[in-house]
């Protein structure tokens, strides 16, 4: 392994530590969305017509039991509701409640504020380059992992 790759491993550890710190601070300052549930809430929001828990687990690349627990938490907080599935009376689709939409928007605003402060000394070109590199990196990691591995351990 080259020294550049070893250094990247160290930077990734630093980055993941920073992500954990940001998530914990967000949970302390914006507790409406429980810790670890922002991603699930965002996935449900992206599927405007609602979705089934199984579909959500596949899209989020998480174990169905993890998604089920997160959904139960989001429902208990009034952020997500289960609606009868019009095509299958035995099933339910998940949808954000109005409070869930507001909480998600507030959460994104909070994250945007943190990033704006962190990147205040960066030029627009540096921010754009970082954004492009991070997008490429995350896509390439999924490809390197075969894009079908359960990525829950990395979350």
mmCIF file of C-alpha atoms in Angstrom, residues 6-143:
data_model
loop_
_atom_site.group_PDB
_atom_site.id
_atom_site.type_symbol
_atom_site.label_atom_id
_atom_site.label_comp_id
_atom_site.label_asym_id
_atom_site.label_seq_id
_atom_site.Cartn_x
_atom_site.Cartn_y
_atom_site.Cartn_z
ATOM 1 C CA UNK A 6 -2.099 5.134 4.009
ATOM 2 C CA UNK A 7 -2.426 8.881 4.520
ATOM 3 C CA UNK A 8 -5.885 8.768 2.950
ATOM 4 C CA UNK A 9 -6.887 6.065 5.442
ATOM 5 C CA UNK A 10 -5.855 8.407 8.267
ATOM 6 C CA UNK A 11 -7.764 11.318 6.689
ATOM 7 C CA UNK A 12 -10.837 9.088 6.349
ATOM 8 C CA UNK A 13 -10.662 8.262 10.051
ATOM 9 C CA UNK A 14 -10.463 11.975 10.800
ATOM 10 C CA UNK A 15 -13.367 12.669 8.445
ATOM 11 C CA UNK A 16 -15.552 9.946 9.989
ATOM 12 C CA UNK A 17 -14.775 11.290 13.465
ATOM 13 C CA UNK A 18 -15.842 14.745 12.273
ATOM 14 C CA UNK A 19 -19.067 13.307 10.847
ATOM 15 C CA UNK A 20 -19.824 11.611 14.179
ATOM 16 C CA UNK A 21 -19.177 14.869 16.041
ATOM 17 C CA UNK A 22 -21.449 16.814 13.685
ATOM 18 C CA UNK A 23 -24.212 14.203 13.989
ATOM 19 C CA UNK A 24 -24.011 14.232 17.780
ATOM 20 C CA UNK A 25 -24.050 18.028 17.937
ATOM 21 C CA UNK A 26 -27.026 18.077 15.569
ATOM 22 C CA UNK A 27 -28.875 15.631 17.804
ATOM 23 C CA UNK A 28 -28.165 17.876 20.800
ATOM 24 C CA UNK A 29 -29.159 21.122 19.065
ATOM 25 C CA UNK A 30 -31.892 19.817 16.729
ATOM 26 C CA UNK A 31 -33.403 16.879 18.640
ATOM 27 C CA UNK A 32 -36.680 16.701 16.671
ATOM 28 C CA UNK A 33 -35.102 14.104 14.365
ATOM 29 C CA UNK A 34 -33.582 11.304 16.462
ATOM 30 C CA UNK A 35 -29.886 10.486 16.077
ATOM 31 C CA UNK A 36 -29.325 8.155 13.151
ATOM 32 C CA UNK A 37 -32.733 8.786 11.575
ATOM 33 C CA UNK A 38 -32.024 11.713 9.244
ATOM 34 C CA UNK A 39 -31.014 9.441 6.355
ATOM 35 C CA UNK A 40 -34.186 7.337 6.623
ATOM 36 C CA UNK A 41 -36.332 10.458 6.848
ATOM 37 C CA UNK A 42 -34.601 11.882 3.755
ATOM 38 C CA UNK A 43 -35.097 8.634 1.821
ATOM 39 C CA UNK A 44 -38.824 8.636 2.594
ATOM 40 C CA UNK A 45 -39.010 12.276 1.509
ATOM 41 C CA UNK A 46 -37.351 11.478 -1.842
ATOM 42 C CA UNK A 47 -40.090 8.958 -2.585
ATOM 43 C CA UNK A 48 -42.922 11.468 -2.793
ATOM 44 C CA UNK A 49 -45.608 8.834 -3.379
ATOM 45 C CA UNK A 50 -44.561 6.972 -0.242
ATOM 46 C CA UNK A 51 -42.730 3.690 0.001
ATOM 47 C CA UNK A 52 -42.790 0.335 1.708
ATOM 48 C CA UNK A 53 -40.309 -0.469 4.461
ATOM 49 C CA UNK A 54 -38.719 -3.219 2.352
ATOM 50 C CA UNK A 55 -38.082 -0.780 -0.513
ATOM 51 C CA UNK A 56 -36.664 1.733 1.945
ATOM 52 C CA UNK A 57 -34.246 -0.867 3.353
ATOM 53 C CA UNK A 58 -33.046 -1.735 -0.153
ATOM 54 C CA UNK A 59 -32.572 1.907 -1.163
ATOM 55 C CA UNK A 60 -30.765 2.779 2.076
ATOM 56 C CA UNK A 61 -28.725 -0.441 1.920
ATOM 57 C CA UNK A 62 -29.651 -1.228 5.513
ATOM 58 C CA UNK A 63 -30.905 -4.352 7.205
ATOM 59 C CA UNK A 64 -34.741 -4.433 7.268
ATOM 60 C CA UNK A 65 -34.760 -4.751 11.074
ATOM 61 C CA UNK A 66 -32.696 -1.551 11.374
ATOM 62 C CA UNK A 67 -35.113 0.269 9.077
ATOM 63 C CA UNK A 68 -38.094 -1.105 10.983
ATOM 64 C CA UNK A 69 -36.739 0.245 14.279
ATOM 65 C CA UNK A 70 -35.976 3.626 12.709
ATOM 66 C CA UNK A 71 -39.473 3.822 11.226
ATOM 67 C CA UNK A 72 -41.039 2.980 14.583
ATOM 68 C CA UNK A 73 -39.019 5.777 16.182
ATOM 69 C CA UNK A 74 -39.965 8.267 13.461
ATOM 70 C CA UNK A 75 -43.649 7.313 13.750
ATOM 71 C CA UNK A 76 -43.543 7.698 17.539
ATOM 72 C CA UNK A 77 -42.032 11.186 17.088
ATOM 73 C CA UNK A 78 -44.823 12.124 14.669
ATOM 74 C CA UNK A 79 -42.426 12.601 11.750
ATOM 75 C CA UNK A 80 -43.609 9.686 9.594
ATOM 76 C CA UNK A 81 -46.995 8.079 9.160
ATOM 77 C CA UNK A 82 -48.107 4.738 7.856
ATOM 78 C CA UNK A 83 -50.854 5.011 5.259
ATOM 79 C CA UNK A 84 -52.863 2.114 3.847
ATOM 80 C CA UNK A 85 -51.458 0.970 0.515
ATOM 81 C CA UNK A 86 -54.214 1.477 -2.054
ATOM 82 C CA UNK A 87 -52.957 -1.487 -4.106
ATOM 83 C CA UNK A 88 -52.576 -3.919 -1.184
ATOM 84 C CA UNK A 89 -54.942 -3.547 1.776
ATOM 85 C CA UNK A 90 -52.597 -5.631 3.977
ATOM 86 C CA UNK A 91 -49.645 -3.280 3.471
ATOM 87 C CA UNK A 92 -48.782 0.277 4.418
ATOM 88 C CA UNK A 93 -46.775 2.971 2.687
ATOM 89 C CA UNK A 94 -44.618 5.410 4.598
ATOM 90 C CA UNK A 95 -44.902 9.160 4.196
ATOM 91 C CA UNK A 96 -43.552 12.208 5.979
ATOM 92 C CA UNK A 97 -45.988 14.126 8.114
ATOM 93 C CA UNK A 98 -46.053 17.926 7.833
ATOM 94 C CA UNK A 99 -44.012 18.015 11.055
ATOM 95 C CA UNK A 100 -41.581 15.536 9.482
ATOM 96 C CA UNK A 101 -41.092 17.798 6.457
ATOM 97 C CA UNK A 102 -40.469 20.796 8.713
ATOM 98 C CA UNK A 103 -38.062 18.844 10.924
ATOM 99 C CA UNK A 104 -36.132 17.587 7.886
ATOM 100 C CA UNK A 105 -35.910 21.101 6.408
ATOM 101 C CA UNK A 106 -34.725 22.476 9.765
ATOM 102 C CA UNK A 107 -32.137 19.695 9.984
ATOM 103 C CA UNK A 108 -30.814 20.441 6.501
ATOM 104 C CA UNK A 109 -30.655 24.136 7.380
ATOM 105 C CA UNK A 110 -28.679 23.281 10.526
ATOM 106 C CA UNK A 111 -26.203 21.151 8.541
ATOM 107 C CA UNK A 112 -25.899 23.905 5.914
ATOM 108 C CA UNK A 113 -25.033 26.392 8.649
ATOM 109 C CA UNK A 114 -22.290 24.149 10.029
ATOM 110 C CA UNK A 115 -20.842 23.581 6.567
ATOM 111 C CA UNK A 116 -21.000 27.299 5.758
ATOM 112 C CA UNK A 117 -18.997 28.066 8.918
ATOM 113 C CA UNK A 118 -16.507 25.259 8.224
ATOM 114 C CA UNK A 119 -15.984 26.347 4.617
ATOM 115 C CA UNK A 120 -15.971 30.100 5.272
ATOM 116 C CA UNK A 121 -12.271 30.383 4.409
ATOM 117 C CA UNK A 122 -12.555 28.319 1.219
ATOM 118 C CA UNK A 123 -12.875 29.792 -2.246
ATOM 119 C CA UNK A 124 -15.881 28.824 -4.375
ATOM 120 C CA UNK A 125 -13.528 26.829 -6.619
ATOM 121 C CA UNK A 126 -12.190 24.883 -3.617
ATOM 122 C CA UNK A 127 -15.723 24.079 -2.452
ATOM 123 C CA UNK A 128 -16.714 22.964 -5.963
ATOM 124 C CA UNK A 129 -13.591 20.809 -6.307
ATOM 125 C CA UNK A 130 -14.189 19.191 -2.900
ATOM 126 C CA UNK A 131 -17.832 18.564 -3.750
ATOM 127 C CA UNK A 132 -16.904 16.927 -7.065
ATOM 128 C CA UNK A 133 -14.112 14.845 -5.515
ATOM 129 C CA UNK A 134 -16.313 13.689 -2.629
ATOM 130 C CA UNK A 135 -19.092 12.725 -5.043
ATOM 131 C CA UNK A 136 -16.653 10.733 -7.177
ATOM 132 C CA UNK A 137 -15.070 9.130 -4.117
ATOM 133 C CA UNK A 138 -18.367 7.944 -2.619
ATOM 134 C CA UNK A 139 -19.495 6.578 -5.984
ATOM 135 C CA UNK A 140 -16.187 4.778 -6.491
ATOM 136 C CA UNK A 141 -16.291 3.279 -2.989
ATOM 137 C CA UNK A 142 -19.661 1.714 -3.807
ATOM 138 C CA UNK A 143 -18.227 0.321 -7.042
#
